CSV table of C-alpha atoms in Angstrom, one decimal:
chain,number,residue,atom,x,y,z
A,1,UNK,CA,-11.8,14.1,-6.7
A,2,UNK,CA,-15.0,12.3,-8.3
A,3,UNK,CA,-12.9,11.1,-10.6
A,4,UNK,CA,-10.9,9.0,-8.2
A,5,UNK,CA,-14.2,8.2,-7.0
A,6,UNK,CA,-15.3,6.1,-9.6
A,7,UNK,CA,-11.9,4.6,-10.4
A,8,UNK,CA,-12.3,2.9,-6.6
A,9,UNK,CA,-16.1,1.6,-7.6
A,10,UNK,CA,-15.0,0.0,-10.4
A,11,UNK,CA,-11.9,-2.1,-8.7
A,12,UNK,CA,-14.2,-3.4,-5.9
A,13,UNK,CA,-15.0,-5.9,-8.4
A,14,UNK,CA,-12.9,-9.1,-7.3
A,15,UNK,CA,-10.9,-11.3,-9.4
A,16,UNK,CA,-8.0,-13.9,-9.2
A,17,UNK,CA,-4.5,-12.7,-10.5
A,18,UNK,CA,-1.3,-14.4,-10.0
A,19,UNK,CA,1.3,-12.6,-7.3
A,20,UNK,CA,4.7,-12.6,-8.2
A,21,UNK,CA,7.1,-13.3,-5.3
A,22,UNK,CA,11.1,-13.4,-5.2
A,23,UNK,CA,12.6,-16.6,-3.0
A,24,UNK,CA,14.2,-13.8,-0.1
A,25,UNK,CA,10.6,-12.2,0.0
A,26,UNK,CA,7.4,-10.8,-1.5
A,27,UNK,CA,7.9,-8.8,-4.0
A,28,UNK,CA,7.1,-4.8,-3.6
A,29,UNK,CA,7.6,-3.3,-6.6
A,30,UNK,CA,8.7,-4.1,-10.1
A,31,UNK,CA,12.2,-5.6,-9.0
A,32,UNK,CA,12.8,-5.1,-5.9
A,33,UNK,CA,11.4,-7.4,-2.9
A,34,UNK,CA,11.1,-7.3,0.5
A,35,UNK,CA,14.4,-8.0,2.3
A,36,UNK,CA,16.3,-7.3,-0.5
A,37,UNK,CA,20.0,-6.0,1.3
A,38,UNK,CA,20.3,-2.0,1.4
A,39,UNK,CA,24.0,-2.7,-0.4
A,40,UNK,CA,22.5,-4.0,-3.3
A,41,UNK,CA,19.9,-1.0,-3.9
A,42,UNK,CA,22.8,1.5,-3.2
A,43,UNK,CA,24.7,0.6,-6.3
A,44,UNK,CA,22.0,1.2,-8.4
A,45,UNK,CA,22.4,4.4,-10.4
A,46,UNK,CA,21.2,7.5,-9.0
A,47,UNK,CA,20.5,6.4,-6.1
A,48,UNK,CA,21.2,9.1,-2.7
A,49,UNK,CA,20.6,9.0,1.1
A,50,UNK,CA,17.7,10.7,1.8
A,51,UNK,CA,17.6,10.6,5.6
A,52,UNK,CA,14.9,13.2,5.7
A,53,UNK,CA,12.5,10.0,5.0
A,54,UNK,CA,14.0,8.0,7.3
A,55,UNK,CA,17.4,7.2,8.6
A,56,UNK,CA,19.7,5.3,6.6
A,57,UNK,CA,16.8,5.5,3.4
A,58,UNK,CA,17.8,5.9,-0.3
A,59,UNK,CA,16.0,8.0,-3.0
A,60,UNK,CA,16.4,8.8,-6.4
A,61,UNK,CA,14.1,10.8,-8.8
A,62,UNK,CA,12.4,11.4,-12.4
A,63,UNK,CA,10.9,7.0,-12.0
A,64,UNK,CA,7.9,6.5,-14.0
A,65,UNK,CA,4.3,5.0,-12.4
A,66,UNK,CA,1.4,5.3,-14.3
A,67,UNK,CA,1.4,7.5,-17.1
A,68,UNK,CA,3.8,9.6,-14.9
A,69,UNK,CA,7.7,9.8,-15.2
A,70,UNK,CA,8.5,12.5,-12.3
A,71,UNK,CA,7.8,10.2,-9.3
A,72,UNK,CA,10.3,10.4,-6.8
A,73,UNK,CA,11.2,7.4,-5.3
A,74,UNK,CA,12.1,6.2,-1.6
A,75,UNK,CA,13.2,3.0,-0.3
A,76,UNK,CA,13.1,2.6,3.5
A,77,UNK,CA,15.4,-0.2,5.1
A,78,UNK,CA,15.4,-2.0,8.7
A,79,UNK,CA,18.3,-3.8,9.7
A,80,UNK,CA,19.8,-3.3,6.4
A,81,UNK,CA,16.6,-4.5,4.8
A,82,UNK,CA,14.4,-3.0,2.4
A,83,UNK,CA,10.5,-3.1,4.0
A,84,UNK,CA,9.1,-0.3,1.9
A,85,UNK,CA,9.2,1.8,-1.0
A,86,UNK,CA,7.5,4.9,-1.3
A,87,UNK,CA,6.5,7.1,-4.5
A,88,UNK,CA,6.1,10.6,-4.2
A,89,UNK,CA,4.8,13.3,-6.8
A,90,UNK,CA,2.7,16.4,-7.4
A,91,UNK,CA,-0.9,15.8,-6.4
A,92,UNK,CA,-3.5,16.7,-9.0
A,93,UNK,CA,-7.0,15.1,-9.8
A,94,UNK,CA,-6.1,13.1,-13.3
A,95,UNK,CA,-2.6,11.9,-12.1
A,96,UNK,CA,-4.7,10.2,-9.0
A,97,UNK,CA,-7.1,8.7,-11.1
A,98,UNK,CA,-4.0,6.9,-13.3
A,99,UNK,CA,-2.8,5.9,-10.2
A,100,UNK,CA,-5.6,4.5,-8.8
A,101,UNK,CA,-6.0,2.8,-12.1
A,102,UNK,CA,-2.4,1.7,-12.2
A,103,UNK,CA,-2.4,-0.1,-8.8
A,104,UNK,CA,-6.0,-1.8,-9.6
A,105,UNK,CA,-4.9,-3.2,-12.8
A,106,UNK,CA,-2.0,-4.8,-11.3
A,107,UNK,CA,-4.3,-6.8,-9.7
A,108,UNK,CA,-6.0,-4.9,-6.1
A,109,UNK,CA,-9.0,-3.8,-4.8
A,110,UNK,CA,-9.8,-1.3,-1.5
A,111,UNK,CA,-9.9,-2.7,1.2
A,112,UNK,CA,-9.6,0.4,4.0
A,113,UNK,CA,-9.6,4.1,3.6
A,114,UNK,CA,-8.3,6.4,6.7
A,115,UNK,CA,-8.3,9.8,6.9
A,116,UNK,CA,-7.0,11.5,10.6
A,117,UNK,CA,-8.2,9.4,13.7
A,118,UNK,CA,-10.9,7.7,11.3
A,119,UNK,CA,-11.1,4.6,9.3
A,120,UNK,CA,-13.8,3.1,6.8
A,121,UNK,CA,-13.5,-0.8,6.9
A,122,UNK,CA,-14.5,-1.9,3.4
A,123,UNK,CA,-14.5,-5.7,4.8
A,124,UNK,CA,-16.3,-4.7,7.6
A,125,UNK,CA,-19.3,-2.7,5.4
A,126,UNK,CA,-19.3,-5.8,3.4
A,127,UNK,CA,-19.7,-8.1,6.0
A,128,UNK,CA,-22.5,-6.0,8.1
A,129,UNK,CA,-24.3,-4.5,5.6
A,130,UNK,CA,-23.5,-6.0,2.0
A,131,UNK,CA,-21.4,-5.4,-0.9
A,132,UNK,CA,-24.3,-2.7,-2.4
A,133,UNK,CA,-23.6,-0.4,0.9
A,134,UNK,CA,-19.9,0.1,0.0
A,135,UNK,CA,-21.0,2.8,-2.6
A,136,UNK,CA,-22.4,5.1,-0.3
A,137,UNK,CA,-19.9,4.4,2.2
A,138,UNK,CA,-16.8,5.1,0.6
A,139,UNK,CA,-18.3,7.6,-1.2
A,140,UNK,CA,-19.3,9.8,2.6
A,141,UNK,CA,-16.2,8.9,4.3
A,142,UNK,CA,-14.2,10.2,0.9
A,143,UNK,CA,-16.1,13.1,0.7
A,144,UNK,CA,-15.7,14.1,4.7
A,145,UNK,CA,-12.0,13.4,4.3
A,146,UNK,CA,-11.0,15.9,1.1
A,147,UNK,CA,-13.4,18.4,2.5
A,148,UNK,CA,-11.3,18.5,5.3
A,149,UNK,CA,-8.5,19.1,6.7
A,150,UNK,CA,-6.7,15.2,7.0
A,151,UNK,CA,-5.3,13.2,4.6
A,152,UNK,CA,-6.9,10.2,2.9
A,153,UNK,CA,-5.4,7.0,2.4
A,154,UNK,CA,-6.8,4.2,0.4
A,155,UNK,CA,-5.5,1.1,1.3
A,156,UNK,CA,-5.3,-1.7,-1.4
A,157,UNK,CA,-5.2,-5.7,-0.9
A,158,UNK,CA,-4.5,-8.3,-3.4
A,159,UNK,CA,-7.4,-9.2,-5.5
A,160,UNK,CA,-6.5,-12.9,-4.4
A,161,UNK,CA,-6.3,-12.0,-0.9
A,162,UNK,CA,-9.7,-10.7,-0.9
A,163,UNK,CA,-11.2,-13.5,-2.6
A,164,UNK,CA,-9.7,-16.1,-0.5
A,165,UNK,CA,-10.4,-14.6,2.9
A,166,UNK,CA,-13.4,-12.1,2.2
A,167,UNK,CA,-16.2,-14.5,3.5
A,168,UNK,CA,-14.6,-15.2,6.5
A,169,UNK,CA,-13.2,-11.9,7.6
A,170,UNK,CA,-15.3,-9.4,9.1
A,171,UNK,CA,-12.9,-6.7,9.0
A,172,UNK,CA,-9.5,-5.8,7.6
A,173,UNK,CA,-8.1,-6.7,10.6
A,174,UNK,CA,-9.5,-10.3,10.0
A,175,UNK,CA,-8.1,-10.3,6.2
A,176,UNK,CA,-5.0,-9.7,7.1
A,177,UNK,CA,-4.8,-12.6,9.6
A,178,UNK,CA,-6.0,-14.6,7.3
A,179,UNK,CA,-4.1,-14.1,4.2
A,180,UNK,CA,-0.9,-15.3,3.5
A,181,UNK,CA,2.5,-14.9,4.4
A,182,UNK,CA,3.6,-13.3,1.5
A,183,UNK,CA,0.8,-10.5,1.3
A,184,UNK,CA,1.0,-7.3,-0.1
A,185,UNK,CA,-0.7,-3.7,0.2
A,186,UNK,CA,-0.6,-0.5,-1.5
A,187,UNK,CA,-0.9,2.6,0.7
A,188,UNK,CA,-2.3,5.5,-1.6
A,189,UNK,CA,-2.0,8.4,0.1
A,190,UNK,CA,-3.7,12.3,-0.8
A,191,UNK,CA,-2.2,15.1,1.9
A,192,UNK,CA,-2.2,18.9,0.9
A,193,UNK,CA,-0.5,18.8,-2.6
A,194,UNK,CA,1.5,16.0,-2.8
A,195,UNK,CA,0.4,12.2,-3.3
A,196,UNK,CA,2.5,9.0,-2.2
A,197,UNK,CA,1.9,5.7,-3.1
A,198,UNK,CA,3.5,3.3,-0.6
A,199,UNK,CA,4.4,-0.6,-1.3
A,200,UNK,CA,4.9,-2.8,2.0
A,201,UNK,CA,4.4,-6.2,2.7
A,202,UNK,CA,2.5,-6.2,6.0
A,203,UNK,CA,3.1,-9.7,7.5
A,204,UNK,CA,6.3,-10.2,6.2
A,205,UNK,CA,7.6,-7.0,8.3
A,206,UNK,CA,5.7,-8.5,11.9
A,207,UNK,CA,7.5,-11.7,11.1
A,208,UNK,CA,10.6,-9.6,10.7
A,209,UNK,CA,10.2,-8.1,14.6
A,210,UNK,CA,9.0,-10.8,15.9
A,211,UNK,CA,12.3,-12.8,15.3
A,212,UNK,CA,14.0,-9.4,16.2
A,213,UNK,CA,12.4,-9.6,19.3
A,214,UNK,CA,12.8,-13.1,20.0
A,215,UNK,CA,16.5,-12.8,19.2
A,216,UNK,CA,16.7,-9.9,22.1
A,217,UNK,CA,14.8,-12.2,24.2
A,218,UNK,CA,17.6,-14.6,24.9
A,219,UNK,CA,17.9,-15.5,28.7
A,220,UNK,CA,21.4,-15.9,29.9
């Protein structure tokens, strides 16, 4: 996987690029948006259940992603709502690489990679030790991880994000505070044979439970 390697050096070069959003929520992927009703998506041709992803999910197959037109496609709902979508396909070293490629030139950069119980914090290396000591770090921790046994997932933040809160986070933990409301991430996941790419909008969905829980919160 050098390849992918040197796909994730070049995109941890920051720039400004415009986010899309759609007035019910950010948006996730192509046309679909975060909050977008679960009736809407089921008319949509081709589309199944597919509760073995989750309960009450929809799937359909043969979508195209980068270069590739045999993803198959999952969209997860809460409440009725869509909060993720999830691509799924064969796993091989070049389709990765497009991939990567894909998501950075839509305009993100890594910002996390986890494999098992571990984590590399690209904010975190950059804050502590500089923005030249993110080489050899992701380049260990990626290593470790496909010579194992885990998965690896890359985890991908707006280029805007990252240049508006970069200085004053010290962790990804800190950029997502500090971004905005509307924020999106790309999971890329690598585990056995198979490779996922998952869309979510991470702040939007805590808002989303904490008014669930407010709402079943209600003294009487």
């Amino acid at each position: 996987m050098g390849g992918v390697m040197r796909i994730i050096l070049a995109i941890m070069v920051l720039c400004c690029c415009a986010v899309n959003a759609h007035a019910d929520g950010p948006q996730l992927f192509k046309d679909f948006y975060y909050g977008q009703p679960r009736a809407d998506i089921a008319k949509i041709k081709g589309m199944v259940p597919c509760n073995d992803l989750q309960k009450g999910a929809l799937c359909r197959d043969k979508q195209s992603f980068a270069g590739n037109d045999k993803w198959g496609q999952g969209f997860v709902f809460a409440d009725g709502k869509l909060t993720t979508i999830v691509l799924k396909t064969k796993l091989d070293e070049q389709r990765a690489i497009k991939t990567m490629g894909a998501v950075s030139n839509n305009g993100y950069s890594l910002a996390l990679m986890r494999s098992g119980s571990n984590s590399c914090d690209v904010i975190n290396v950059i804050h502590t030790k500089g923005l030249e000591a993110v080489h050899s770090a992701v380049n260990g921790f990626e290593a470790a991880a496909l010579n194992g046994s885990n998965n690896l997932i890359y985890t991908l933040v707006q280029n805007d994000v990252l240049t508006q809160c970069r200085k004053t986070s010290t962790n990804y933990a800190d950029l997502v505070q500090c971004a905005p409301e509307d924020m999106r991430v790309v999971d890329m996941e690598l585990v056995n044979a198979t490779l996922y790419v998952r869309f979510v909008a991470p702040k939007a969905a805590f808002a989303s439970m904490k008014k669930l829980a407010s709402e079943q919160n209600d003294p009487f």
